[in-house]
JSON list of C-alpha atoms in Angstrom, two decimals:
[
{"chain": "A", "resi": 454, "resn": "MET", "atom": "CA", "xyz": [-0.18, -0.01, -0.12]},
{"chain": "A", "resi": 455, "resn": "ILE", "atom": "CA", "xyz": [1.25, 3.37, -0.85]},
{"chain": "A", "resi": 456, "resn": "SER", "atom": "CA", "xyz": [1.22, 5.68, 2.26]},
{"chain": "A", "resi": 457, "resn": "SER", "atom": "CA", "xyz": [-1.13, 8.54, 2.81]},
{"chain": "A", "resi": 458, "resn": "THR", "atom": "CA", "xyz": [-1.31, 11.32, 5.19]},
{"chain": "A", "resi": 459, "resn": "LEU", "atom": "CA", "xyz": [-5.01, 11.30, 5.39]},
{"chain": "A", "resi": 460, "resn": "GLY", "atom": "CA", "xyz": [-6.07, 11.85, 9.21]},
{"chain": "A", "resi": 461, "resn": "THR", "atom": "CA", "xyz": [-2.75, 13.62, 10.01]},
{"chain": "A", "resi": 462, "resn": "SER", "atom": "CA", "xyz": [-4.43, 17.08, 9.35]},
{"chain": "A", "resi": 463, "resn": "ALA", "atom": "CA", "xyz": [-7.92, 18.71, 9.77]},
{"chain": "A", "resi": 464, "resn": "ARG", "atom": "CA", "xyz": [-8.22, 19.28, 6.13]},
{"chain": "A", "resi": 465, "resn": "ARG", "atom": "CA", "xyz": [-6.61, 16.92, 3.48]},
{"chain": "A", "resi": 466, "resn": "ILE", "atom": "CA", "xyz": [-7.98, 16.49, -0.11]},
{"chain": "A", "resi": 467, "resn": "SER", "atom": "CA", "xyz": [-7.04, 13.14, -2.02]},
{"chain": "A", "resi": 468, "resn": "LEU", "atom": "CA", "xyz": [-7.90, 12.55, -5.75]},
{"chain": "A", "resi": 469, "resn": "VAL", "atom": "CA", "xyz": [-8.02, 8.84, -6.97]},
{"chain": "A", "resi": 470, "resn": "LEU", "atom": "CA", "xyz": [-8.24, 8.50, -10.59]},
{"chain": "A", "resi": 471, "resn": "GLY", "atom": "CA", "xyz": [-8.21, 5.12, -12.60]},
{"chain": "A", "resi": 472, "resn": "GLY", "atom": "CA", "xyz": [-10.20, 3.34, -15.42]},
{"chain": "A", "resi": 473, "resn": "ALA", "atom": "CA", "xyz": [-13.28, 1.21, -14.87]},
{"chain": "A", "resi": 474, "resn": "ARG", "atom": "CA", "xyz": [-12.64, -1.71, -12.51]},
{"chain": "A", "resi": 475, "resn": "SER", "atom": "CA", "xyz": [-9.08, -0.65, -11.94]},
{"chain": "A", "resi": 476, "resn": "GLY", "atom": "CA", "xyz": [-9.36, -0.99, -8.17]},
{"chain": "A", "resi": 477, "resn": "LYS", "atom": "CA", "xyz": [-9.70, 2.78, -7.41]},
{"chain": "A", "resi": 478, "resn": "SER", "atom": "CA", "xyz": [-12.82, 2.23, -5.23]},
{"chain": "A", "resi": 479, "resn": "ARG", "atom": "CA", "xyz": [-11.15, -0.44, -3.07]},
{"chain": "A", "resi": 480, "resn": "PHE", "atom": "CA", "xyz": [-7.85, 1.64, -2.88]},
{"chain": "A", "resi": 481, "resn": "SER", "atom": "CA", "xyz": [-9.79, 4.67, -1.74]},
{"chain": "A", "resi": 482, "resn": "GLU", "atom": "CA", "xyz": [-11.93, 2.70, 0.86]},
{"chain": "A", "resi": 483, "resn": "ASN", "atom": "CA", "xyz": [-8.52, 1.43, 2.37]},
{"chain": "A", "resi": 484, "resn": "LEU", "atom": "CA", "xyz": [-7.30, 4.87, 2.50]},
{"chain": "A", "resi": 485, "resn": "ALA", "atom": "CA", "xyz": [-10.31, 5.93, 4.42]},
{"chain": "A", "resi": 486, "resn": "LEU", "atom": "CA", "xyz": [-9.79, 2.88, 6.69]},
{"chain": "A", "resi": 487, "resn": "GLU", "atom": "CA", "xyz": [-6.24, 3.57, 7.59]},
{"chain": "A", "resi": 488, "resn": "SER", "atom": "CA", "xyz": [-7.29, 6.94, 8.56]},
{"chain": "A", "resi": 489, "resn": "GLY", "atom": "CA", "xyz": [-8.84, 5.79, 11.68]},
{"chain": "A", "resi": 490, "resn": "LEU", "atom": "CA", "xyz": [-11.60, 8.29, 11.43]},
{"chain": "A", "resi": 491, "resn": "LEU", "atom": "CA", "xyz": [-15.40, 7.92, 11.23]},
{"chain": "A", "resi": 492, "resn": "ARG", "atom": "CA", "xyz": [-16.17, 7.12, 7.78]},
{"chain": "A", "resi": 493, "resn": "HIS", "atom": "CA", "xyz": [-18.86, 8.86, 5.56]},
{"chain": "A", "resi": 494, "resn": "TYR", "atom": "CA", "xyz": [-19.55, 7.75, 1.93]},
{"chain": "A", "resi": 495, "resn": "VAL", "atom": "CA", "xyz": [-20.99, 10.16, -0.55]},
{"chain": "A", "resi": 496, "resn": "ALA", "atom": "CA", "xyz": [-22.66, 8.27, -3.40]},
{"chain": "A", "resi": 497, "resn": "THR", "atom": "CA", "xyz": [-23.30, 10.24, -6.60]},
{"chain": "A", "resi": 498, "resn": "SER", "atom": "CA", "xyz": [-24.92, 7.36, -8.53]},
{"chain": "A", "resi": 499, "resn": "GLN", "atom": "CA", "xyz": [-28.52, 6.91, -9.35]},
{"chain": "A", "resi": 500, "resn": "ILE", "atom": "CA", "xyz": [-30.06, 3.74, -10.11]},
{"chain": "A", "resi": 501, "resn": "PHE", "atom": "CA", "xyz": [-31.61, 3.71, -13.72]},
{"chain": "A", "resi": 502, "resn": "ASP", "atom": "CA", "xyz": [-31.25, -0.01, -14.51]},
{"chain": "A", "resi": 503, "resn": "GLU", "atom": "CA", "xyz": [-30.65, -3.34, -12.97]},
{"chain": "A", "resi": 504, "resn": "GLU", "atom": "CA", "xyz": [-27.09, -3.30, -13.89]},
{"chain": "A", "resi": 505, "resn": "MET", "atom": "CA", "xyz": [-26.53, 0.01, -11.99]},
{"chain": "A", "resi": 506, "resn": "ARG", "atom": "CA", "xyz": [-28.50, -1.71, -8.93]},
{"chain": "A", "resi": 507, "resn": "ALA", "atom": "CA", "xyz": [-26.20, -4.45, -9.00]},
{"chain": "A", "resi": 508, "resn": "ARG", "atom": "CA", "xyz": [-23.02, -2.34, -9.18]},
{"chain": "A", "resi": 509, "resn": "ILE", "atom": "CA", "xyz": [-24.30, -0.29, -6.23]},
{"chain": "A", "resi": 510, "resn": "THR", "atom": "CA", "xyz": [-25.10, -3.53, -4.24]},
{"chain": "A", "resi": 511, "resn": "GLN", "atom": "CA", "xyz": [-21.59, -4.94, -4.92]},
{"chain": "A", "resi": 512, "resn": "HIS", "atom": "CA", "xyz": [-19.99, -1.49, -3.78]},
{"chain": "A", "resi": 513, "resn": "ARG", "atom": "CA", "xyz": [-21.90, -1.74, -0.40]},
{"chain": "A", "resi": 514, "resn": "GLU", "atom": "CA", "xyz": [-21.08, -5.37, 0.20]},
{"chain": "A", "resi": 515, "resn": "GLN", "atom": "CA", "xyz": [-17.41, -4.52, -0.53]},
{"chain": "A", "resi": 516, "resn": "ARG", "atom": "CA", "xyz": [-17.35, -1.65, 1.57]},
{"chain": "A", "resi": 517, "resn": "GLY", "atom": "CA", "xyz": [-18.67, -3.42, 4.58]},
{"chain": "A", "resi": 518, "resn": "GLU", "atom": "CA", "xyz": [-20.07, -2.19, 7.97]},
{"chain": "A", "resi": 519, "resn": "GLY", "atom": "CA", "xyz": [-18.80, 1.09, 9.47]},
{"chain": "A", "resi": 520, "resn": "TRP", "atom": "CA", "xyz": [-19.84, 3.47, 6.83]},
{"chain": "A", "resi": 521, "resn": "VAL", "atom": "CA", "xyz": [-22.62, 6.36, 6.98]},
{"chain": "A", "resi": 522, "resn": "THR", "atom": "CA", "xyz": [-23.78, 6.70, 3.50]},
{"chain": "A", "resi": 523, "resn": "HIS", "atom": "CA", "xyz": [-25.24, 9.85, 1.89]},
{"chain": "A", "resi": 524, "resn": "GLU", "atom": "CA", "xyz": [-26.74, 9.67, -1.36]},
{"chain": "A", "resi": 525, "resn": "GLU", "atom": "CA", "xyz": [-26.56, 13.01, -3.44]},
{"chain": "A", "resi": 526, "resn": "PRO", "atom": "CA", "xyz": [-26.40, 12.96, -7.23]},
{"chain": "A", "resi": 527, "resn": "LEU", "atom": "CA", "xyz": [-26.23, 16.86, -7.77]},
{"chain": "A", "resi": 528, "resn": "ARG", "atom": "CA", "xyz": [-25.49, 18.89, -4.72]},
{"chain": "A", "resi": 529, "resn": "LEU", "atom": "CA", "xyz": [-22.04, 17.74, -4.04]},
{"chain": "A", "resi": 530, "resn": "SER", "atom": "CA", "xyz": [-20.54, 21.05, -2.58]},
{"chain": "A", "resi": 531, "resn": "GLU", "atom": "CA", "xyz": [-23.54, 21.38, -0.13]},
{"chain": "A", "resi": 532, "resn": "VAL", "atom": "CA", "xyz": [-23.29, 17.73, 1.08]},
{"chain": "A", "resi": 533, "resn": "LEU", "atom": "CA", "xyz": [-19.63, 18.15, 1.60]},
{"chain": "A", "resi": 534, "resn": "ARG", "atom": "CA", "xyz": [-20.00, 21.35, 3.67]},
{"chain": "A", "resi": 535, "resn": "ASP", "atom": "CA", "xyz": [-22.59, 19.64, 5.80]},
{"chain": "A", "resi": 536, "resn": "VAL", "atom": "CA", "xyz": [-20.68, 16.24, 6.33]},
{"chain": "A", "resi": 537, "resn": "ALA", "atom": "CA", "xyz": [-17.06, 17.05, 6.35]},
{"chain": "A", "resi": 538, "resn": "GLY", "atom": "CA", "xyz": [-15.39, 17.41, 9.79]},
{"chain": "A", "resi": 539, "resn": "PRO", "atom": "CA", "xyz": [-12.08, 16.80, 11.81]},
{"chain": "A", "resi": 540, "resn": "ASP", "atom": "CA", "xyz": [-13.44, 13.74, 13.41]},
{"chain": "A", "resi": 541, "resn": "ARG", "atom": "CA", "xyz": [-14.46, 11.98, 10.07]},
{"chain": "A", "resi": 542, "resn": "ILE", "atom": "CA", "xyz": [-13.29, 11.17, 6.61]},
{"chain": "A", "resi": 543, "resn": "VAL", "atom": "CA", "xyz": [-15.61, 11.66, 3.68]},
{"chain": "A", "resi": 544, "resn": "LEU", "atom": "CA", "xyz": [-15.20, 9.42, 0.29]},
{"chain": "A", "resi": 545, "resn": "VAL", "atom": "CA", "xyz": [-16.94, 10.59, -2.72]},
{"chain": "A", "resi": 546, "resn": "ASP", "atom": "CA", "xyz": [-17.45, 8.06, -5.41]},
{"chain": "A", "resi": 547, "resn": "CYS", "atom": "CA", "xyz": [-17.60, 9.01, -8.17]},
{"chain": "A", "resi": 548, "resn": "LEU", "atom": "CA", "xyz": [-17.19, 12.42, -9.82]},
{"chain": "A", "resi": 549, "resn": "THR", "atom": "CA", "xyz": [-17.63, 11.03, -13.22]},
{"chain": "A", "resi": 550, "resn": "LEU", "atom": "CA", "xyz": [-21.04, 9.91, -12.33]},
{"chain": "A", "resi": 551, "resn": "TRP", "atom": "CA", "xyz": [-21.60, 13.41, -10.81]},
{"chain": "A", "resi": 552, "resn": "VAL", "atom": "CA", "xyz": [-20.59, 15.06, -14.19]},
{"chain": "A", "resi": 553, "resn": "THR", "atom": "CA", "xyz": [-23.00, 12.94, -15.87]},
{"chain": "A", "resi": 554, "resn": "ASN", "atom": "CA", "xyz": [-25.89, 13.70, -13.55]},
{"chain": "A", "resi": 555, "resn": "LEU", "atom": "CA", "xyz": [-25.23, 17.30, -13.93]},
{"chain": "A", "resi": 556, "resn": "MET", "atom": "CA", "xyz": [-25.27, 17.09, -17.85]},
{"chain": "A", "resi": 557, "resn": "MET", "atom": "CA", "xyz": [-28.51, 15.18, -17.68]},
{"chain": "A", "resi": 558, "resn": "ALA", "atom": "CA", "xyz": [-29.95, 17.99, -15.45]},
{"chain": "A", "resi": 559, "resn": "GLU", "atom": "CA", "xyz": [-28.73, 20.51, -17.97]},
{"chain": "A", "resi": 560, "resn": "ALA", "atom": "CA", "xyz": [-26.68, 22.16, -15.24]},
{"chain": "A", "resi": 561, "resn": "ASP", "atom": "CA", "xyz": [-23.68, 24.40, -15.87]},
{"chain": "A", "resi": 562, "resn": "VAL", "atom": "CA", "xyz": [-21.01, 21.68, -15.40]},
{"chain": "A", "resi": 563, "resn": "GLU", "atom": "CA", "xyz": [-18.08, 24.02, -15.41]},
{"chain": "A", "resi": 564, "resn": "GLU", "atom": "CA", "xyz": [-19.58, 26.41, -12.76]},
{"chain": "A", "resi": 565, "resn": "GLU", "atom": "CA", "xyz": [-20.60, 23.47, -10.61]},
{"chain": "A", "resi": 566, "resn": "GLY", "atom": "CA", "xyz": [-16.95, 22.14, -10.86]},
{"chain": "A", "resi": 567, "resn": "ARG", "atom": "CA", "xyz": [-15.66, 25.60, -9.98]},
{"chain": "A", "resi": 568, "resn": "ALA", "atom": "CA", "xyz": [-17.98, 25.64, -6.96]},
{"chain": "A", "resi": 569, "resn": "LEU", "atom": "CA", "xyz": [-16.76, 22.38, -5.82]},
{"chain": "A", "resi": 570, "resn": "VAL", "atom": "CA", "xyz": [-13.01, 23.08, -6.07]},
{"chain": "A", "resi": 571, "resn": "ASP", "atom": "CA", "xyz": [-13.57, 26.58, -4.44]},
{"chain": "A", "resi": 572, "resn": "SER", "atom": "CA", "xyz": [-15.48, 24.95, -1.48]},
{"chain": "A", "resi": 573, "resn": "LEU", "atom": "CA", "xyz": [-12.55, 22.73, -0.51]},
{"chain": "A", "resi": 574, "resn": "SER", "atom": "CA", "xyz": [-10.70, 25.30, 1.32]},
{"chain": "A", "resi": 575, "resn": "ARG", "atom": "CA", "xyz": [-13.47, 25.77, 3.50]},
{"chain": "A", "resi": 576, "resn": "LEU", "atom": "CA", "xyz": [-14.00, 22.17, 4.37]},
{"chain": "A", "resi": 577, "resn": "SER", "atom": "CA", "xyz": [-13.20, 21.13, 7.95]},
{"chain": "A", "resi": 578, "resn": "GLY", "atom": "CA", "xyz": [-12.05, 17.41, 7.58]},
{"chain": "A", "resi": 579, "resn": "PRO", "atom": "CA", "xyz": [-10.22, 15.15, 4.92]},
{"chain": "A", "resi": 580, "resn": "VAL", "atom": "CA", "xyz": [-12.03, 14.20, 1.60]},
{"chain": "A", "resi": 581, "resn": "ILE", "atom": "CA", "xyz": [-11.31, 11.32, -0.76]},
{"chain": "A", "resi": 582, "resn": "PHE", "atom": "CA", "xyz": [-12.64, 11.88, -4.51]},
{"chain": "A", "resi": 583, "resn": "VAL", "atom": "CA", "xyz": [-12.83, 8.80, -6.65]},
{"chain": "A", "resi": 584, "resn": "SER", "atom": "CA", "xyz": [-13.13, 9.44, -10.49]},
{"chain": "A", "resi": 585, "resn": "ASN", "atom": "CA", "xyz": [-12.94, 7.65, -13.79]},
{"chain": "A", "resi": 586, "resn": "GLU", "atom": "CA", "xyz": [-9.94, 8.69, -15.98]},
{"chain": "A", "resi": 587, "resn": "VAL", "atom": "CA", "xyz": [-11.89, 8.80, -19.40]},
{"chain": "A", "resi": 588, "resn": "GLY", "atom": "CA", "xyz": [-9.24, 10.87, -21.44]},
{"chain": "A", "resi": 589, "resn": "LEU", "atom": "CA", "xyz": [-6.81, 8.04, -22.27]},
{"chain": "A", "resi": 590, "resn": "GLY", "atom": "CA", "xyz": [-8.90, 6.46, -25.17]},
{"chain": "A", "resi": 591, "resn": "ILE", "atom": "CA", "xyz": [-9.88, 7.44, -28.50]},
{"chain": "A", "resi": 592, "resn": "VAL", "atom": "CA", "xyz": [-11.84, 10.51, -29.13]},
{"chain": "A", "resi": 593, "resn": "PRO", "atom": "CA", "xyz": [-15.53, 9.74, -28.73]},
{"chain": "A", "resi": 594, "resn": "GLU", "atom": "CA", "xyz": [-17.62, 10.00, -31.90]},
{"chain": "A", "resi": 595, "resn": "ASN", "atom": "CA", "xyz": [-20.64, 11.92, -30.72]},
{"chain": "A", "resi": 596, "resn": "ARG", "atom": "CA", "xyz": [-20.82, 15.45, -29.33]},
{"chain": "A", "resi": 597, "resn": "MET", "atom": "CA", "xyz": [-22.35, 14.62, -25.79]},
{"chain": "A", "resi": 598, "resn": "ALA", "atom": "CA", "xyz": [-19.68, 11.88, -25.21]},
{"chain": "A", "resi": 599, "resn": "ARG", "atom": "CA", "xyz": [-16.90, 14.53, -26.26]},
{"chain": "A", "resi": 600, "resn": "ALA", "atom": "CA", "xyz": [-18.28, 17.03, -23.82]},
{"chain": "A", "resi": 601, "resn": "PHE", "atom": "CA", "xyz": [-18.43, 14.61, -21.08]},
{"chain": "A", "resi": 602, "resn": "ARG", "atom": "CA", "xyz": [-14.78, 13.69, -21.64]},
{"chain": "A", "resi": 603, "resn": "ASP", "atom": "CA", "xyz": [-13.95, 17.43, -21.80]},
{"chain": "A", "resi": 604, "resn": "HIS", "atom": "CA", "xyz": [-16.09, 18.35, -18.49]},
{"chain": "A", "resi": 605, "resn": "ALA", "atom": "CA", "xyz": [-14.53, 15.38, -16.69]},
{"chain": "A", "resi": 606, "resn": "GLY", "atom": "CA", "xyz": [-10.84, 16.23, -17.91]},
{"chain": "A", "resi": 607, "resn": "ARG", "atom": "CA", "xyz": [-11.06, 19.93, -16.63]},
{"chain": "A", "resi": 608, "resn": "LEU", "atom": "CA", "xyz": [-12.52, 18.95, -13.48]},
{"chain": "A", "resi": 609, "resn": "HIS", "atom": "CA", "xyz": [-9.88, 16.46, -12.79]},
{"chain": "A", "resi": 610, "resn": "GLN", "atom": "CA", "xyz": [-7.30, 19.02, -13.68]},
{"chain": "A", "resi": 611, "resn": "SER", "atom": "CA", "xyz": [-8.65, 21.63, -11.31]},
{"chain": "A", "resi": 612, "resn": "LEU", "atom": "CA", "xyz": [-9.30, 19.19, -8.49]},
{"chain": "A", "resi": 613, "resn": "ALA", "atom": "CA", "xyz": [-5.87, 17.74, -9.02]},
{"chain": "A", "resi": 614, "resn": "ALA", "atom": "CA", "xyz": [-4.14, 21.24, -8.57]},
{"chain": "A", "resi": 615, "resn": "ALA", "atom": "CA", "xyz": [-6.18, 21.80, -5.29]},
{"chain": "A", "resi": 616, "resn": "ALA", "atom": "CA", "xyz": [-5.69, 18.38, -3.81]},
{"chain": "A", "resi": 617, "resn": "ASP", "atom": "CA", "xyz": [-2.92, 17.42, -1.34]},
{"chain": "A", "resi": 618, "resn": "GLU", "atom": "CA", "xyz": [-2.50, 14.08, -3.13]},
{"chain": "A", "resi": 619, "resn": "VAL", "atom": "CA", "xyz": [-3.25, 12.53, -6.37]},
{"chain": "A", "resi": 620, "resn": "PHE", "atom": "CA", "xyz": [-3.14, 8.69, -7.07]},
{"chain": "A", "resi": 621, "resn": "PHE", "atom": "CA", "xyz": [-3.67, 6.96, -10.44]},
{"chain": "A", "resi": 622, "resn": "ILE", "atom": "CA", "xyz": [-4.81, 3.31, -10.07]},
{"chain": "A", "resi": 623, "resn": "ALA", "atom": "CA", "xyz": [-4.22, 0.78, -13.10]},
{"chain": "A", "resi": 624, "resn": "ALA", "atom": "CA", "xyz": [-4.76, -3.15, -12.60]},
{"chain": "A", "resi": 625, "resn": "GLY", "atom": "CA", "xyz": [-5.16, -2.59, -8.83]},
{"chain": "A", "resi": 626, "resn": "LEU", "atom": "CA", "xyz": [-1.70, -0.98, -8.43]},
{"chain": "A", "resi": 627, "resn": "PRO", "atom": "CA", "xyz": [-1.35, 2.66, -7.34]},
{"chain": "A", "resi": 628, "resn": "LEU", "atom": "CA", "xyz": [0.86, 5.39, -8.61]},
{"chain": "A", "resi": 629, "resn": "LYS", "atom": "CA", "xyz": [1.14, 8.36, -6.40]},
{"chain": "A", "resi": 630, "resn": "MET", "atom": "CA", "xyz": [1.48, 11.43, -8.70]},
{"chain": "A", "resi": 631, "resn": "LYS", "atom": "CA", "xyz": [1.19, 14.12, -6.15]},
{"chain": "A", "resi": 632, "resn": "GLY", "atom": "CA", "xyz": [1.86, 14.52, -2.27]}
]
């Protein structure tokens, strides 16, 4: 396991990126466990079909007991303001689903992303953000998919700049990129 300094300061921001099924959620959950703090999980997913229901069930079972779960598909900054604290660690999984939700709600994704990054300095406890790195493949063939890739990429850049530590996970192996 790569070491992290989560739990050693009141406010510590971590970003964990990786592809689908790369091991990023499990890695992030382990970081939260190692912190020794109370664990809060902010789920951004929405159940639209049975496949998503099965994925959510699998994630819940993988996490196990000891997590307080908050389901919030859109108002991420507000939930973090309400949930973050020096006695707890918050894991947000995942930002790419949040971006999708914002796009489907026809929200201003860039403005919401700026608001999220701006809110980080006001948080009073550590937060781990999980997100899919979607910019490593071919250029998507349709406009909406390209817009999604671009929104996610810009959000990742802004969040990585503001984060204390950034990890990239591939094949279950972590690479510490910052911190």
